[in-house]
Short mmCIF file of C-alpha atoms and ligand atoms in Angstrom, two decimals:
data_model
loop_
_atom_site.label_atom_id
_atom_site.label_comp_id
_atom_site.label_asym_id
_atom_site.label_seq_id
_atom_site.Cartn_x
_atom_site.Cartn_y
_atom_site.Cartn_z
CA MET A 1 -4.25 -29.53 22.98
CA GLN A 2 -3.70 -32.06 25.18
CA LYS A 3 -0.11 -33.64 25.19
CA TRP A 4 -0.15 -37.07 25.28
CA VAL A 5 3.15 -38.77 26.14
CA VAL A 6 4.53 -41.72 25.02
CA ILE A 7 7.37 -43.64 26.24
CA CYS A 8 8.80 -47.00 24.61
CA TRP A 9 10.55 -49.29 27.14
CA ALA A 10 12.34 -52.73 25.31
CA VAL A 11 11.13 -55.26 28.07
CA LEU A 12 14.13 -57.87 27.82
CA ALA A 13 12.42 -59.70 30.83
CA VAL A 14 9.20 -61.08 28.60
CA VAL A 15 12.48 -62.95 25.75
CA GLY A 16 10.69 -66.11 25.13
CA ALA A 17 7.44 -64.93 26.93
CA ASP A 18 4.12 -65.88 25.54
CA VAL A 19 1.54 -63.49 26.11
CA CYS A 20 -2.14 -64.22 28.04
CA PRO A 21 -5.54 -61.92 26.46
CA ASP A 22 -4.98 -59.83 29.44
CA GLY A 23 -1.02 -58.97 28.13
CA GLY A 24 0.16 -61.21 31.05
CA LEU A 25 2.98 -62.74 30.48
CA CYS A 26 3.92 -66.79 30.88
CA LYS A 27 7.45 -68.29 29.86
CA GLU A 28 7.21 -70.18 26.58
CA GLY A 29 5.37 -74.31 27.21
CA GLU A 30 3.22 -73.11 29.41
CA THR A 31 -0.26 -72.45 29.58
CA CYS A 32 -2.24 -68.61 30.69
CA CYS A 33 -4.64 -69.97 32.47
CA ASN A 34 -8.05 -67.34 33.67
CA SER A 35 -8.72 -66.15 37.35
CA PRO A 36 -11.81 -64.61 37.33
CA GLU A 37 -10.03 -62.50 40.06
CA ASN A 38 -6.55 -61.78 39.24
CA GLY A 39 -6.19 -61.81 35.44
CA TYR A 40 -3.96 -64.80 33.82
CA GLY A 41 -2.25 -67.42 35.93
CA CYS A 42 0.40 -70.11 34.19
CA CYS A 43 0.54 -73.39 34.27
CA ARG A 44 4.22 -75.55 33.83
CA TYR A 45 2.00 -77.68 31.38
CA GLU A 46 2.12 -77.13 27.45
CA ASN A 47 -1.60 -76.80 26.41
CA ALA A 48 -2.32 -77.32 29.74
CA GLU A 49 -5.68 -78.27 31.11
CA CYS A 50 -7.10 -75.12 34.00
CA CYS A 51 -8.83 -76.14 36.57
CA ASP A 52 -11.96 -74.99 37.05
CA ASP A 53 -11.28 -74.49 41.55
CA HIS A 54 -8.95 -71.22 39.80
CA ILE A 55 -5.73 -72.31 40.99
CA HIS A 56 -4.78 -76.76 39.88
CA CYS A 57 -3.71 -77.50 35.90
CA CYS A 58 -3.24 -80.93 34.89
CA PRO A 59 -1.72 -81.53 31.74
CA ALA A 60 -2.57 -81.85 27.70
CA GLY A 61 -5.17 -85.67 28.21
CA THR A 62 -5.90 -85.54 31.64
CA VAL A 63 -8.83 -84.09 34.06
CA CYS A 64 -8.73 -82.91 36.57
CA ASN A 65 -10.24 -83.84 40.07
CA LYS A 66 -11.21 -81.76 42.63
CA ALA A 67 -11.70 -85.17 45.82
CA LEU A 68 -8.59 -87.10 44.13
CA SER A 69 -6.80 -83.36 44.32
CA GLY A 70 -5.23 -84.89 40.80
CA CYS A 71 -5.58 -85.13 36.64
CA ILE A 72 -6.73 -87.57 35.61
CA ASN A 73 -7.27 -90.08 32.42
CA THR A 74 -8.09 -93.71 31.77
CA THR A 75 -3.38 -94.50 32.17
CA LEU A 76 -2.74 -92.11 34.91
CA THR A 77 -3.45 -89.84 37.94
CA ILE A 78 -1.08 -87.25 39.79
CA PRO A 79 -1.72 -84.43 42.09
CA TRP A 80 -2.15 -81.70 39.97
CA VAL A 81 -0.18 -78.53 40.55
CA LYS A 82 -0.94 -75.34 41.37
CA ARG A 83 -0.66 -72.78 38.76
CA THR A 84 1.69 -69.08 39.42
CA PRO A 85 1.12 -65.31 38.71
CA ALA A 86 1.24 -64.58 35.20
CA ASP A 87 4.28 -61.78 35.08
CA GLN A 88 2.34 -58.22 34.12
CA PRO A 89 4.90 -56.04 32.24
CA LYS A 90 4.68 -52.36 32.11
CA LEU A 91 1.86 -52.17 29.13
CA CYS A 92 1.20 -49.12 28.04
CA LYS A 93 -2.97 -48.56 28.30
CA SER A 94 -5.11 -48.34 25.23
CA PHE A 95 -6.56 -44.58 24.91
CA ARG A 96 -10.73 -45.25 25.28
CA MET A 97 -11.80 -42.96 22.07
CA ILE A 98 -14.73 -40.77 22.15
CA LYS A 99 -17.73 -40.58 20.01
CA ALA A 100 -17.59 -38.53 16.86
CA TYR A 101 -19.79 -35.66 16.41
CA GLU A 102 -21.13 -33.23 14.54
CA SER A 103 -20.50 -29.43 13.73
CA GLN A 104 -19.15 -27.08 11.63
CA GLU A 105 -16.00 -26.98 13.13
CA ASP A 106 -13.15 -27.57 10.09
CA ASP A 107 -12.72 -30.49 11.85
CA ASN A 108 -11.48 -33.51 10.88
CA ILE A 109 -14.31 -35.61 8.46
CA CYS A 110 -14.71 -38.51 9.36
CA PRO A 111 -16.23 -41.49 6.37
CA ASP A 112 -20.34 -41.03 7.37
CA LEU A 113 -19.23 -37.74 7.88
CA SER A 114 -19.46 -36.75 11.56
CA ARG A 115 -15.45 -35.42 12.91
CA CYS A 116 -13.39 -35.30 15.45
CA PRO A 117 -10.88 -32.55 17.65
CA ALA A 118 -7.67 -31.94 15.22
CA GLU A 119 -4.74 -34.93 16.34
CA PHE A 120 -7.72 -36.56 16.82
CA SER A 121 -7.70 -40.22 14.47
CA CYS A 122 -11.03 -40.26 12.82
CA LEU A 123 -11.49 -44.56 12.83
CA LYS A 124 -14.25 -47.18 13.03
CA GLY A 125 -16.35 -47.50 15.95
CA LEU A 126 -18.25 -50.84 16.38
CA THR A 127 -20.92 -49.62 14.49
CA LYS A 128 -20.17 -46.00 14.06
CA PHE A 129 -16.60 -43.47 13.79
CA ALA A 130 -15.92 -42.61 17.10
CA CYS A 131 -11.78 -40.25 17.70
CA CYS A 132 -8.84 -42.01 18.93
CA PRO A 133 -6.49 -39.68 20.87
CA LEU A 134 -4.02 -40.19 18.20
CA THR A 135 -3.34 -38.72 15.44
CA GLN A 136 -2.44 -42.37 13.66
CA GLY A 137 -4.27 -44.75 15.35
CA ILE A 138 -6.42 -48.67 15.30
CA SER A 139 -9.12 -49.35 16.73
CA CYS A 140 -9.65 -52.65 19.29
CA PRO A 141 -11.67 -54.59 18.83
CA ASP A 142 -14.91 -53.69 21.40
CA GLY A 143 -14.51 -50.27 18.93
CA LYS A 144 -14.34 -48.85 22.25
CA HIS A 145 -10.80 -48.47 22.68
CA CYS A 146 -8.51 -47.40 20.60
CA CYS A 147 -3.94 -47.93 20.65
CA PRO A 148 -0.78 -46.36 18.30
CA GLU A 149 -0.14 -47.74 14.46
CA GLY A 150 2.21 -50.60 15.22
CA HIS A 151 0.46 -51.92 18.25
CA ASP A 152 -1.81 -54.67 18.55
CA CYS A 153 -4.59 -54.27 20.98
CA SER A 154 -4.61 -57.23 23.21
CA SER A 155 -7.93 -58.68 23.00
CA ASP A 156 -9.46 -57.19 26.12
CA SER A 157 -8.93 -54.28 24.18
CA ARG A 158 -7.05 -52.84 27.02
CA ALA A 159 -3.08 -52.35 26.34
CA CYS A 160 -1.64 -52.31 23.32
CA ILE A 161 1.28 -54.51 22.74
CA LYS A 162 4.00 -53.13 20.49
CA LYS A 163 4.54 -55.00 17.16
CA GLU A 164 7.49 -56.86 16.79
CA LEU A 165 9.73 -54.57 14.17
CA VAL A 166 12.51 -56.74 12.77
CA VAL A 167 11.35 -59.29 10.91
CA THR A 168 13.75 -62.58 10.70
CA VAL A 169 13.52 -66.12 9.08
CA LEU A 170 13.88 -68.46 11.41
CA CYS A 171 15.62 -71.55 9.80
CA SER A 172 14.60 -75.79 11.07
CA ASP A 173 17.08 -76.02 13.29
CA GLY A 174 15.26 -73.55 15.67
CA VAL A 175 17.88 -71.31 16.04
CA SER A 176 19.62 -70.36 13.94
CA GLU A 177 18.44 -67.20 12.11
CA CYS A 178 19.18 -65.04 8.32
CA PRO A 179 18.18 -61.30 7.70
CA ASP A 180 14.37 -61.10 6.15
CA GLY A 181 14.12 -61.17 2.51
CA THR A 182 17.01 -64.05 2.65
CA THR A 183 16.47 -67.75 2.48
CA CYS A 184 18.23 -70.82 4.71
CA CYS A 185 20.26 -73.38 3.59
CA GLU A 186 22.54 -75.54 5.11
CA THR A 187 25.89 -75.92 4.45
CA THR A 188 28.38 -78.99 4.49
CA GLU A 189 28.60 -79.14 7.75
CA GLY A 190 25.57 -79.43 8.35
CA LYS A 191 25.27 -75.77 9.82
CA TRP A 192 22.81 -73.26 8.49
CA ALA A 193 23.34 -70.15 7.03
CA CYS A 194 21.23 -67.66 4.56
CA CYS A 195 21.40 -66.84 0.78
CA PRO A 196 20.70 -63.62 -0.11
CA LEU A 197 17.27 -63.75 -1.87
CA PRO A 198 13.49 -64.63 -1.22
CA LYS A 199 12.83 -67.97 -1.62
CA ALA A 200 15.88 -68.89 -3.11
CA VAL A 201 17.68 -72.43 -4.74
CA CYS A 202 19.52 -74.56 -2.13
CA CYS A 203 22.37 -76.18 -4.42
CA ALA A 204 23.64 -78.98 -3.51
CA ASP A 205 27.47 -78.10 -2.68
CA LYS A 206 25.61 -76.91 -0.09
CA ILE A 207 27.92 -73.58 -0.76
CA HIS A 208 26.39 -71.90 -3.41
CA CYS A 209 22.47 -70.59 -3.93
CA CYS A 210 19.99 -69.27 -6.43
CA SER A 211 17.75 -66.86 -7.67
CA GLU A 212 14.35 -68.12 -7.45
CA GLY A 213 13.36 -69.98 -10.63
CA THR A 214 17.35 -71.60 -11.98
CA THR A 215 18.32 -74.35 -11.09
CA CYS A 216 21.99 -75.33 -9.99
CA ASP A 217 24.58 -75.95 -12.36
CA VAL A 218 27.23 -75.84 -9.84
CA GLU A 219 29.57 -77.78 -12.58
CA HIS A 220 30.22 -74.33 -13.92
CA SER A 221 29.51 -72.23 -11.22
CA LYS A 222 25.93 -70.85 -12.35
CA CYS A 223 22.64 -70.90 -12.43
CA ILE A 224 20.44 -72.22 -15.04
CA HIS A 225 17.23 -69.93 -15.75
CA SER A 226 14.75 -73.44 -15.78
CA SER A 227 12.62 -71.93 -18.47
CA THR A 228 14.75 -69.27 -21.30
CA LYS A 229 17.88 -72.08 -19.95
CA LYS A 230 20.03 -68.32 -19.28
CA GLU A 231 22.91 -68.52 -17.35
CA MET A 232 22.67 -66.70 -14.62
CA PRO A 233 26.07 -65.90 -11.44
CA MET A 234 25.55 -68.05 -8.17
CA TRP A 235 25.86 -66.66 -4.86
CA ALA A 236 26.99 -67.33 -1.74
CA LYS A 237 26.33 -67.56 1.90
CA LEU A 238 26.33 -65.33 4.23
CA PRO A 239 27.09 -66.94 7.77
CA ALA A 240 23.28 -67.76 9.79
CA ARG A 241 23.28 -65.99 13.32
CA VAL A 242 22.47 -68.26 15.86
CA ARG A 243 20.42 -67.31 18.41
CA ALA A 244 21.32 -67.21 22.37
CA ALA A 245 19.08 -69.77 24.38
CA TRP A 246 18.06 -67.27 25.87
CA GLU A 247 16.20 -65.56 22.82
CA ASN A 248 13.17 -67.58 21.18
CA GLN A 249 10.83 -67.25 17.66
CA LYS A 250 8.95 -64.06 19.82
CA GLY A 251 12.26 -62.56 20.32
CA HIS A 252 12.41 -59.24 22.41
CA LYS A 253 8.53 -57.44 22.97
CA PHE A 254 8.88 -53.91 23.23
CA LEU A 255 6.42 -52.10 25.53
CA LEU A 256 4.64 -48.95 26.14
CA THR A 257 3.43 -47.03 28.81
CA VAL A 258 1.97 -44.06 28.31
CA PHE A 259 1.20 -41.15 30.67
CA LEU A 260 -0.85 -38.83 30.38
C1 LIG B 1 -2.64 -89.52 30.15
O1 LIG B 1 -2.15 -87.97 29.72
C2 LIG B 1 -0.59 -87.92 30.47
C3 LIG B 1 0.12 -87.31 30.23
O2 LIG B 1 -0.36 -85.89 29.48
C4 LIG B 1 0.08 -88.63 28.13
O3 LIG B 1 1.17 -88.38 28.59
C5 LIG B 1 -1.06 -89.97 28.33
O4 LIG B 1 -1.87 -90.26 26.71
C6 LIG B 1 -3.02 -89.86 29.10
N1 LIG B 1 -3.33 -90.76 27.86
C7 LIG B 1 -5.29 -91.23 27.38
C8 LIG B 1 -5.34 -92.45 27.98
O5 LIG B 1 -4.92 -90.11 27.41
#
């Protein structure tokens, strides 16, 4: 059995990036524009209009006009802009699956009774089962490739993108974040803090919080259950972590490269 060595890299450079369908990266607020030869390019406008010369793009709400080399709508004519190449991160190539086969050997038996070699996983392809050369794989949309569990396939099924591992709750100011399973509550200073309960009730004193299904009795520092009227203790909040300017909701992406 061949050994498959999987190495993960944390690619910090992609913080705040948008992933194009081929795994290429554009900056936040940019748009991925498809080019037949070079994969994807990035347009500096959000929701941009990608011109069909595959070189230029225009802002949302305008259309490309080749004769004017510009972007026009009823009120505006501006020069069009060139796209920049999308960054190509070291994405992991997805694995090619092999057909499941019939044999008498005691290999992996797929649900349709076809078989895969030991250490492969049986995955549903487009019509039949296929064998992914990973013990725990997921099949990609093309039905021919697969990725390790915990990854998403890129939309062209050629690359594997590691799923976000750290889950945080982003508060309404867009920069404060709380650990998963907590709730953002506003503080007396108008900032955000984390209530150590999911779906908590933020109290009007902006200091405490109560668990779901209770109301705050700020005067007596109690949480009162809405139906049973049982009293429960109030919770103090934890400080929220404030994201640095270079961070972004999409956070760090951990990408994967595979050597055979
Ligand atoms: C023309 O385009 C500009 C720039 O995107 C946009 O702000 C404006 O709303 C558009 N005007 C119309 C009439 O669509």
